[in-house]
Amino acid sequence: MSDYRPPIGEIEFVLEHIAGIEQMCALDDFRHVEPELAFGALREAARFFAEVVAPTNRAGDTQGSVRNADGSVTTPEEFKKAYEQYVAAGWNAVKAPVEYGGHGFPLIVGIAVLEMLTTANMAFSLCPMLTSSAILALQEHGTDEQKATYLEKLISGEWTGTMVLTEPEAGSDVGALRTKAVPNDDGSWSITGTKIFITWGEHDMAENIVHLVLARTPGAPPGTRGISLFIVPKYLVGADGALAARNEAHCVSIEHKLGIHGSPTCVMAFEGATGYLVGEVNSGMRSMFTMMNDARLHVGLEGLGVTERAYQKALTFATERRQGQAVSAGPGEASPIIEHPDVRRMLLTMRANAEAMRALMYDTARAIDMSAHAQTEQDRSDAAALAALLTPVAKGWGTDIGVEMTSIGIQVHGGMGYVEETGAAQLFRDSRIAPIYEGTNGIQAIDLVLRKIPIDGGRVVRKYLAQMMDVAGDLGAAGLDAPAAALRDGVAALEMATEWLLEQTDPNDALAGASPYLRMFGVVAGGCYLAREAIAARQSDGIDEEFAAAKLATASFYVTQLVPQATGMLPAVTAGVAALGDTAAGARSS
């Protein structure tokens, strides 16, 4: 048994009061799912991930994945055993379509499962996460034949999927990629090129790996307009569905990384590999963005996962570790460090941020669900716009906070946190990649400021801000004057920042404040979600009094102690590009 205890009561509360699971299950597409059925499945998932997956986390870090001389990759033995059980239990199929062997649960339930998987072992979780995104891309853009060939095996977990974009000269600038796709006489394509940073690009946990590869066809226009998407399986698949010849797609090396050692990050060589076009020629970015947007929310969950794990570890340590005497303690032995106010502040900061992230990410999942399954076209359109607005915040703010909270976890441990044996350092190391991959957080901020807040002339973001201000009013109506005032001030500052950005005619002025704006948005949104939870906990029948009191304490702390940061960020958002100086000013002569 590991030291991870899935917060299943917290997860169920958020599903009920933020994600609206009862309303979701009332939609036509989800009438086969009862909320209590979903909660029962999640309780079993909590047991499974705590007992089976979480104990593999340390082995993944210390052993890592190893590339062999023949190009194969060996993962830790514990990973293979856990993956076999994960697949056998059907967890890979929770939110996948029923017609291809999935369970057909809404995304909000799938997100809850993925949260527990990610918290149990972030490196391990990347394999099912990318498979999930590959399933979605093929489901939306693949041909009927492609769906019949690949979806069932991907959904069962017998095969896994990858996302193959990055090249040595084409990282964030995907349009610079050079991998070539040349048509073959039989309708397939010949793919040639080198790709880097391919997560789980080669491994020994599944019998086949389905690579989704971006490449450029002959005569394609430059940049992202000339990119196409191809299925390139590790093993070709015969007409009868059986595996056939080994394809010319090989791992030539794996990276030695700061963290997520159990996840093999591969350099992949495609040498005339057989590929199959997904969608139309030159429409690859549209297809890939389906996969990337799904993955961005999942990466945001990594910030939540490492924060939750770091908080639980720090809380246990602070309860057991005795050092010094608390001011309120009488003479005698040393006090548990949790009795020192500064340690309590650190722990409460970790807990509050974890709960705020969870609510934001589950609400984003709710919007994605509604964008596909709401009853009316208008409701679907409104939900899609909200999901587009929240996704960069969930990814960017969530992963930045994950790094900060795992750092605080080390601080709670003191010197022992810097020593590997406690496990606190691993969480910090693992967390650091999340703000970088699936679009750096700077790119998420650019996306938010230039593309997402201007949606429909700013109508979507203004509606969301108005709902935030309503929550502050609800706090005041509940007699919580100090938190209500702090939240109103935070929302007002965010409104001013938003209007300033929408008014700018020079994009550089908006871009200069993009990152502080994303941070500001996340901080204030987190406060509103925690306020909603506190109000729901006070008003709902059957809520345990201790749980409700904890909700109120967490929300009050976050709103009065953390949300005021938003007001201080306003000058950074609105300073404009002139505040950053010129390029030469950033250089320092020797």
XYZ file of C-alpha atoms in Angstrom:
590
model
C 0.000 0.000 0.000
C 1.312 3.463 -0.875
C 1.111 6.795 0.895
C -1.522 8.049 -1.586
C -5.116 8.165 -0.351
C -7.451 9.287 -3.158
C -9.722 12.090 -1.847
C -12.820 10.323 -3.079
C -15.220 12.337 -0.908
C -13.797 15.557 -2.323
C -13.999 14.214 -5.874
C -17.636 13.189 -5.493
C -18.506 16.575 -3.982
C -16.971 18.441 -6.926
C -18.694 16.159 -9.423
C -22.016 16.876 -7.756
C -21.749 20.604 -7.046
C -19.375 21.937 -9.726
C -19.486 19.458 -12.617
C -23.227 18.798 -12.253
C -23.140 15.032 -12.630
C -26.894 14.612 -12.091
C -27.704 17.046 -14.894
C -25.082 15.420 -17.102
C -26.524 11.942 -16.601
C -29.975 13.302 -17.512
C -28.787 14.125 -21.037
C -29.902 11.698 -23.752
C -26.377 10.450 -24.476
C -25.716 9.545 -20.835
C -29.042 8.145 -19.634
C -27.359 4.755 -19.216
C -25.149 6.258 -16.497
C -26.589 6.748 -13.022
C -24.672 9.077 -10.676
C -24.493 6.402 -8.004
C -23.155 3.937 -10.567
C -20.453 6.450 -11.441
C -19.629 7.046 -7.778
C -19.406 3.306 -7.170
C -16.989 2.947 -10.079
C -14.895 5.839 -8.772
C -14.668 4.303 -5.295
C -13.342 1.116 -6.849
C -10.962 3.208 -8.971
C -9.695 4.889 -5.810
C -8.912 1.517 -4.280
C -7.251 0.264 -7.455
C -4.993 3.256 -8.020
C -3.964 3.432 -4.360
C -3.171 -0.263 -4.101
C -1.918 -1.156 -7.589
C -0.536 1.932 -9.356
C 0.680 4.273 -6.607
C 3.261 1.800 -5.233
C 4.973 1.800 -8.654
C 5.810 5.510 -8.460
C 9.112 5.137 -6.632
C 10.325 2.248 -8.789
C 9.595 4.242 -11.920
C 11.781 7.059 -10.629
C 14.717 4.968 -9.427
C 14.764 2.342 -12.212
C 13.440 4.342 -15.141
C 12.853 2.979 -18.626
C 15.865 1.680 -20.552
C 16.547 1.454 -24.286
C 18.150 -1.814 -25.336
C 20.715 -2.372 -28.098
C 18.037 -3.573 -30.522
C 16.021 -0.368 -30.100
C 13.406 -1.885 -27.816
C 12.592 -0.207 -24.500
C 12.189 -2.020 -21.199
C 9.968 -0.356 -18.609
C 10.109 -1.146 -14.885
C 8.644 -4.583 -14.173
C 6.166 -3.014 -11.736
C 4.814 -0.867 -14.578
C 4.038 -3.852 -16.791
C 2.225 -5.680 -14.001
C 0.194 -2.609 -13.099
C -0.679 -1.917 -16.739
C -1.932 -5.460 -17.242
C -4.262 -5.039 -14.267
C -5.284 -1.540 -15.402
C -6.328 -2.877 -18.810
C -8.016 -5.966 -17.402
C -10.101 -3.832 -15.053
C -11.352 -1.712 -17.958
C -10.188 1.671 -16.674
C -8.857 2.649 -20.103
C -12.371 2.453 -21.539
C -14.310 4.606 -19.059
C -15.097 7.593 -21.301
C -14.678 5.877 -24.678
C -17.623 5.288 -27.060
C -19.759 2.227 -26.417
C -19.831 1.184 -30.081
C -16.112 0.413 -29.934
C -16.076 -1.302 -26.564
C -16.003 1.720 -24.257
C -18.187 2.329 -21.223
C -19.602 5.614 -22.516
C -19.280 7.619 -19.302
C -19.132 11.412 -19.552
C -15.749 13.118 -19.601
C -16.305 14.451 -16.075
C -16.143 10.867 -14.791
C -13.174 10.064 -17.010
C -11.358 13.116 -15.640
C -11.911 11.877 -12.093
C -10.414 8.500 -13.014
C -7.487 10.154 -14.765
C -6.880 12.439 -11.784
C -6.404 9.436 -9.497
C -4.244 7.649 -12.068
C -2.069 10.748 -12.538
C -1.690 11.327 -8.807
C -0.777 7.699 -8.282
C 2.040 7.802 -10.860
C 2.443 10.717 -13.258
C 5.049 9.007 -15.462
C 2.887 5.886 -15.828
C -0.262 7.923 -16.509
C 1.197 9.538 -19.608
C 0.779 6.310 -21.587
C -3.006 5.949 -21.054
C -3.402 9.730 -21.324
C -1.926 9.890 -24.816
C -3.880 6.808 -25.827
C -7.055 8.594 -24.729
C -6.206 11.604 -26.877
C -5.410 9.371 -29.872
C -8.797 7.691 -29.470
C -10.517 11.080 -29.589
C -8.608 12.198 -32.692
C -9.469 9.013 -34.611
C -13.037 9.059 -33.351
C -13.558 12.567 -34.762
C -11.369 12.527 -37.867
C -10.688 8.916 -38.862
C -12.416 6.979 -41.614
C -14.817 4.177 -40.783
C -12.132 1.695 -41.788
C -9.557 3.357 -39.518
C -11.993 3.391 -36.629
C -12.767 -0.293 -37.143
C -9.071 -1.147 -37.308
C -7.718 0.838 -34.366
C -10.334 2.105 -31.924
C -11.352 -1.123 -30.231
C -7.739 -2.109 -29.498
C -6.839 1.385 -28.286
C -9.914 1.572 -26.064
C -9.232 -1.842 -24.533
C -5.627 -0.779 -23.887
C -4.222 -3.697 -25.854
C -2.598 -1.052 -28.063
C -1.406 2.390 -27.011
C -1.234 5.706 -28.841
C 1.285 8.521 -29.190
C 1.347 12.117 -30.379
C 4.280 12.679 -32.770
C 4.850 16.362 -33.518
C 8.192 17.723 -32.357
C 11.369 17.773 -34.425
C 14.848 19.146 -33.655
C 14.048 22.390 -35.524
C 10.301 22.383 -34.941
C 9.303 22.572 -31.290
C 6.696 25.172 -30.395
C 6.833 26.290 -34.031
C 5.181 23.139 -35.390
C 4.918 24.670 -38.852
C 8.698 24.326 -39.291
C 8.583 20.510 -39.341
C 10.334 18.682 -42.176
C 9.158 15.065 -41.931
C 8.002 13.984 -45.389
C 5.043 11.918 -46.509
C 5.162 10.532 -50.073
C 2.131 8.723 -51.555
C 2.405 5.012 -52.360
C 0.565 3.256 -55.165
C -1.679 1.356 -52.745
C -3.097 4.496 -51.121
C -0.764 4.415 -48.134
C 2.047 6.914 -47.567
C 5.780 6.592 -46.974
C 6.848 8.622 -43.911
C 10.472 9.726 -43.474
C 11.900 11.982 -40.779
C 13.132 12.288 -37.203
C 10.905 13.203 -34.270
C 12.027 14.053 -30.734
C 10.418 14.156 -27.286
C 7.951 11.399 -28.182
C 6.386 10.315 -24.910
C 5.974 6.527 -24.645
C 7.156 6.266 -28.270
C 8.519 2.770 -27.594
C 7.821 0.397 -24.710
C 7.004 -3.174 -23.758
C 3.616 -2.782 -22.039
C 1.376 -3.259 -25.095
C 1.629 -5.366 -28.245
C 1.303 -2.436 -30.647
C 1.816 1.347 -30.613
C -0.260 3.580 -32.880
C 1.726 6.717 -33.689
C -0.178 9.773 -34.906
C 2.469 11.597 -36.932
C 2.503 15.070 -38.460
C 4.277 15.263 -41.827
C 4.430 17.363 -44.975
C 3.232 16.051 -48.355
C 4.832 16.975 -51.716
C 3.980 20.512 -52.786
C 2.361 21.357 -49.463
C 2.187 25.067 -48.582
C 4.635 26.313 -45.938
C 3.867 26.552 -42.242
C 0.989 24.862 -40.459
C -1.248 25.111 -43.548
C 0.828 22.400 -45.204
C 0.765 19.759 -42.480
C -1.057 16.427 -42.679
C -1.711 13.764 -40.046
C -0.904 10.066 -40.478
C -1.437 6.835 -38.566
C 1.903 5.029 -38.390
C 1.568 1.793 -36.383
C 4.585 0.073 -34.855
C 3.278 -3.165 -36.387
C 1.171 -3.058 -39.524
C -2.316 -4.489 -39.209
C -3.614 -7.106 -41.623
C -7.071 -7.192 -43.192
C -8.128 -9.674 -40.527
C -7.040 -7.313 -37.743
C -3.995 -9.393 -36.820
C -0.577 -7.824 -36.411
C 1.653 -8.164 -39.458
C 5.111 -6.856 -40.379
C 7.180 -4.521 -38.207
C 6.962 -0.988 -39.547
C 10.023 1.200 -40.157
C 9.449 3.353 -37.079
C 12.141 2.901 -34.457
C 13.359 4.426 -31.213
C 16.986 5.485 -31.681
C 17.484 6.856 -28.174
C 15.650 7.922 -25.034
C 16.222 11.138 -23.126
C 17.794 11.288 -19.663
C 15.510 13.701 -17.873
C 15.070 15.704 -14.680
C 11.928 13.752 -13.792
C 9.245 11.319 -15.003
C 12.013 8.740 -15.371
C 9.568 5.874 -15.795
C 8.148 7.449 -18.953
C 10.362 6.746 -21.986
C 10.837 9.990 -23.932
C 12.021 8.813 -27.326
C 13.833 10.053 -30.386
C 11.978 8.296 -33.191
C 13.298 7.626 -36.703
C 10.756 7.049 -39.475
C 12.554 5.587 -42.471
C 10.008 5.052 -45.198
C 7.489 3.898 -42.627
C 4.025 3.021 -43.884
C 1.418 5.567 -42.842
C -2.281 6.193 -43.459
C -3.736 9.663 -43.937
C -6.179 10.909 -41.300
C -8.673 13.395 -42.745
C -7.711 15.479 -45.749
C -4.257 16.420 -46.993
C -3.050 19.632 -45.293
C -5.717 19.386 -42.561
C -3.395 17.764 -40.061
C -3.284 20.626 -37.572
C -7.069 20.645 -37.286
C -7.026 16.932 -36.499
C -4.056 17.234 -34.173
C -5.626 20.114 -32.231
C -8.464 17.762 -31.298
C -5.837 15.579 -29.674
C -3.808 18.459 -28.234
C -6.733 20.250 -26.596
C -7.774 17.010 -24.929
C -4.213 16.431 -23.779
C -3.870 19.993 -22.458
C -6.630 19.461 -19.927
C -5.035 16.152 -18.967
C -1.670 17.861 -18.480
C -3.391 20.419 -16.273
C -4.446 17.449 -14.181
C -0.774 16.664 -13.674
C -0.440 19.930 -11.761
C -3.351 18.842 -9.598
C -1.980 15.332 -9.186
C 1.492 16.304 -7.997
C -0.024 18.940 -5.701
C -2.408 16.435 -4.095
C 0.351 13.862 -3.633
C 2.776 16.473 -2.263
C 0.123 17.789 0.131
C -0.688 14.359 1.514
C 2.998 13.582 1.970
C 3.703 16.946 3.643
C 0.666 16.648 5.920
C 1.759 13.241 7.189
C 5.300 14.487 7.790
C 4.139 17.651 9.564
C 1.920 15.611 11.884
C 4.734 13.232 12.839
C 7.812 15.469 12.803
C 8.545 17.197 16.126
C 10.741 20.261 16.200
C 10.764 23.259 18.536
C 7.897 24.280 20.768
C 4.802 25.963 19.434
C 4.020 29.262 21.177
C 0.806 27.818 22.571
C 2.515 24.664 23.872
C 3.374 24.198 27.502
C 6.772 23.069 28.776
C 7.856 19.625 27.735
C 8.782 17.842 24.547
C 8.943 19.364 21.103
C 5.726 20.069 19.207
C 4.648 18.485 15.923
C 5.608 21.059 13.318
C 1.991 21.275 12.144
C 1.364 23.321 15.306
C 3.617 26.108 14.023
C 1.524 28.734 12.164
C 3.902 29.054 9.230
C 3.736 25.312 8.569
C -0.056 25.420 8.781
C -0.004 28.252 6.238
C 2.063 26.163 3.828
C -0.192 23.138 4.206
C -3.351 25.176 3.784
C -1.893 26.857 0.697
C -1.271 23.427 -0.819
C -4.703 22.091 0.078
C -6.566 25.178 -1.102
C -4.769 25.240 -4.443
C -5.428 21.536 -4.998
C -9.145 21.991 -4.375
C -9.300 25.106 -6.562
C -7.538 23.315 -9.427
C -9.822 20.318 -9.141
C -12.931 22.468 -9.438
C -11.589 24.419 -12.434
C -10.572 21.288 -14.299
C -13.777 19.399 -13.628
C -15.778 22.459 -14.743
C -13.706 22.585 -17.931
C -14.515 18.908 -18.498
C -18.190 19.689 -17.907
C -18.068 22.376 -20.598
C -16.414 19.935 -23.023
C -19.092 17.329 -22.300
C -21.846 19.890 -22.863
C -20.244 21.100 -26.094
C -20.823 17.633 -27.560
C -23.923 16.399 -25.754
C -26.162 19.341 -24.740
C -29.688 19.214 -26.079
C -29.656 22.405 -28.163
C -27.216 23.837 -30.683
C -27.007 27.076 -28.706
C -26.123 25.252 -25.504
C -23.475 23.249 -27.346
C -22.018 26.389 -28.893
C -21.929 28.258 -25.583
C -20.272 25.311 -23.846
C -17.641 24.982 -26.587
C -16.750 28.651 -26.201
C -16.440 28.293 -22.431
C -14.274 25.182 -22.806
C -12.030 27.076 -25.211
C -11.677 29.913 -22.682
C -10.909 27.676 -19.711
C -8.569 25.123 -21.307
C -5.428 27.328 -21.452
C -6.062 28.407 -17.857
C -6.481 24.818 -16.686
C -3.248 23.800 -18.394
C -1.152 26.900 -17.742
C -2.205 27.942 -14.262
C -2.619 24.350 -13.078
C 0.871 23.254 -14.056
C 2.574 26.421 -12.792
C 0.864 25.939 -9.436
C 1.888 22.273 -9.423
C 5.560 23.250 -9.545
C 5.109 25.800 -6.763
C 3.134 23.486 -4.498
C 5.599 20.602 -4.812
C 8.330 23.083 -3.904
C 6.364 24.032 -0.801
C 6.060 20.317 -0.048
C 9.851 20.097 0.071
C 9.925 23.149 2.356
C 7.547 21.496 4.834
C 9.932 18.542 5.012
C 12.896 20.850 5.599
C 16.265 19.267 4.889
C 14.667 15.842 4.564
C 12.626 17.140 1.655
C 15.842 17.708 -0.272
C 16.832 14.087 0.322
C 15.466 11.629 -2.223
C 14.327 8.984 0.237
C 11.318 11.030 1.395
C 9.873 11.163 -2.132
C 9.134 14.896 -1.918
C 11.956 15.712 -4.323
C 10.629 13.320 -6.971
C 7.298 15.130 -7.062
C 9.078 18.454 -7.581
C 11.231 17.000 -10.373
C 8.286 15.294 -12.043
C 6.188 18.463 -11.939
C 8.639 20.630 -13.858
C 7.928 19.235 -17.317
C 4.195 19.972 -17.191
C 4.500 23.763 -17.811
C 6.625 22.948 -20.884
C 4.987 20.193 -22.911
C 1.627 20.267 -24.711
C 2.306 23.911 -25.509
C 4.472 25.905 -23.120
C 2.615 28.003 -20.607
C 3.756 31.115 -22.428
C 1.913 29.781 -25.476
C -1.141 29.058 -23.330
C -1.088 32.694 -22.170
C -0.782 33.935 -25.757
C -3.686 31.702 -26.773
C -5.806 33.020 -23.898
C -5.133 36.692 -24.613
C -5.122 36.782 -28.421
C -7.637 34.044 -29.265
C -9.820 33.116 -26.319
C -10.863 36.281 -24.494
C -11.788 37.972 -27.815
C -14.231 35.136 -28.666
C -17.514 36.690 -29.813
C -16.201 40.178 -29.109
C -15.441 39.319 -25.493
C -18.975 38.135 -24.717
C -17.854 34.749 -23.374
C -15.250 36.065 -20.947
C -17.542 38.902 -19.790
C -20.307 36.390 -19.033
C -17.850 34.277 -17.021
C -16.665 37.351 -15.115
C -20.254 38.348 -14.351
C -20.855 34.880 -12.924
C -17.741 35.333 -10.769
C -19.102 38.593 -9.387
C -22.407 36.863 -8.642
C -20.504 34.320 -6.530
C -18.969 37.175 -4.528
C -22.481 38.456 -3.968
C -23.592 35.039 -2.778
C -20.779 35.056 -0.208
C -21.982 38.402 1.071
C -25.564 37.168 1.246
C -24.326 34.246 3.334
C -22.876 36.690 5.866
C -19.246 36.072 4.867
C -18.373 39.730 4.514
C -14.564 39.579 4.532
C -14.265 36.804 1.912
C -16.981 38.487 -0.177
C -15.118 41.796 -0.207
C -11.808 40.145 -1.114
C -13.399 38.178 -3.932
C -15.178 41.260 -5.294
C -11.879 43.128 -5.386
C -10.179 40.240 -7.180
C -12.916 39.915 -9.794
C -12.967 43.690 -10.316
C -9.211 43.688 -10.941
C -9.580 40.811 -13.412
C -12.376 42.678 -15.183
C -10.150 45.760 -15.565
C -7.287 43.648 -16.895
C -9.605 41.903 -19.356
C -11.102 45.126 -20.694
C -7.638 46.660 -21.080
C -6.458 43.671 -23.101
C -9.553 43.709 -25.306
C -8.976 47.388 -26.096
C -5.364 47.064 -27.272
C -4.656 47.686 -30.935
C -0.985 46.670 -30.761
C -0.815 42.910 -30.074
C 2.595 43.345 -28.454
C 1.054 45.306 -25.603
C -1.378 42.466 -24.933
C 1.348 39.841 -25.317
C 3.566 41.600 -22.778
C 0.907 41.039 -20.106
C -0.283 37.619 -21.244
C 1.468 35.457 -18.650
C 0.545 37.597 -15.624
C -3.016 37.735 -16.963
C -3.260 33.944 -17.171
C -1.964 33.712 -13.601
C -4.419 36.384 -12.477
C -7.304 34.593 -14.167
C -6.448 31.280 -12.513
C -6.077 32.784 -9.037
C -9.428 34.588 -9.168
C -11.268 31.696 -10.819
C -9.908 29.369 -8.127
C -11.321 31.634 -5.438
C -14.745 31.655 -7.077
C -14.844 27.878 -7.342
C -13.902 27.448 -3.684
C -16.534 30.009 -2.707
C -19.146 28.048 -4.660
C -18.097 24.885 -2.878
C -18.282 26.521 0.549
C -21.791 27.827 -0.141
C -22.916 24.437 -1.472
C -21.482 22.662 1.578
C -23.420 24.975 3.918
C -26.696 24.697 2.019
C -26.796 21.029 1.013
C -28.583 18.416 3.066
C -26.594 15.425 4.233
C -23.195 17.155 4.173
C -21.027 16.210 7.136
C -20.566 19.239 9.436
C -16.819 18.727 9.671
C -16.549 18.538 5.871
C -18.629 21.719 5.496
C -16.514 23.529 8.079
C -13.332 22.503 6.254
C -14.777 23.777 2.971
C -15.564 27.142 4.526
C -12.121 27.398 6.140
C -10.339 26.539 2.900
C -12.387 28.988 0.833
C -11.978 31.788 3.398
C -8.213 31.270 3.508
C -7.850 31.202 -0.266
C -10.084 34.180 -0.933
C -8.671 36.430 1.785
C -5.020 35.336 1.603
C -4.394 34.394 -2.043
C -6.948 36.216 -4.205
C -5.570 39.663 -3.189
C -2.521 38.736 -5.283
C -4.698 39.459 -8.322
C -4.891 43.168 -7.593
C -1.105 43.302 -7.439
C -0.858 41.631 -10.863
C -2.976 44.282 -12.601
C -0.071 46.720 -13.241
C 1.990 43.902 -14.813
C -0.867 43.031 -17.173
C -1.488 46.627 -18.264
C 2.086 47.944 -18.428
C 2.418 47.228 -22.139
C 5.424 46.119 -24.118
C 7.420 49.290 -23.347
C 7.890 48.063 -19.773
C 9.941 45.125 -21.091
C 12.491 47.295 -22.878
C 14.155 46.277 -26.107
C 15.923 43.024 -26.893
C 19.350 44.489 -26.202
C 18.246 45.580 -22.735
C 17.769 41.939 -21.819
C 21.384 41.092 -22.592
C 24.207 41.541 -20.105
C 27.714 42.256 -21.282
C 30.535 40.252 -19.757
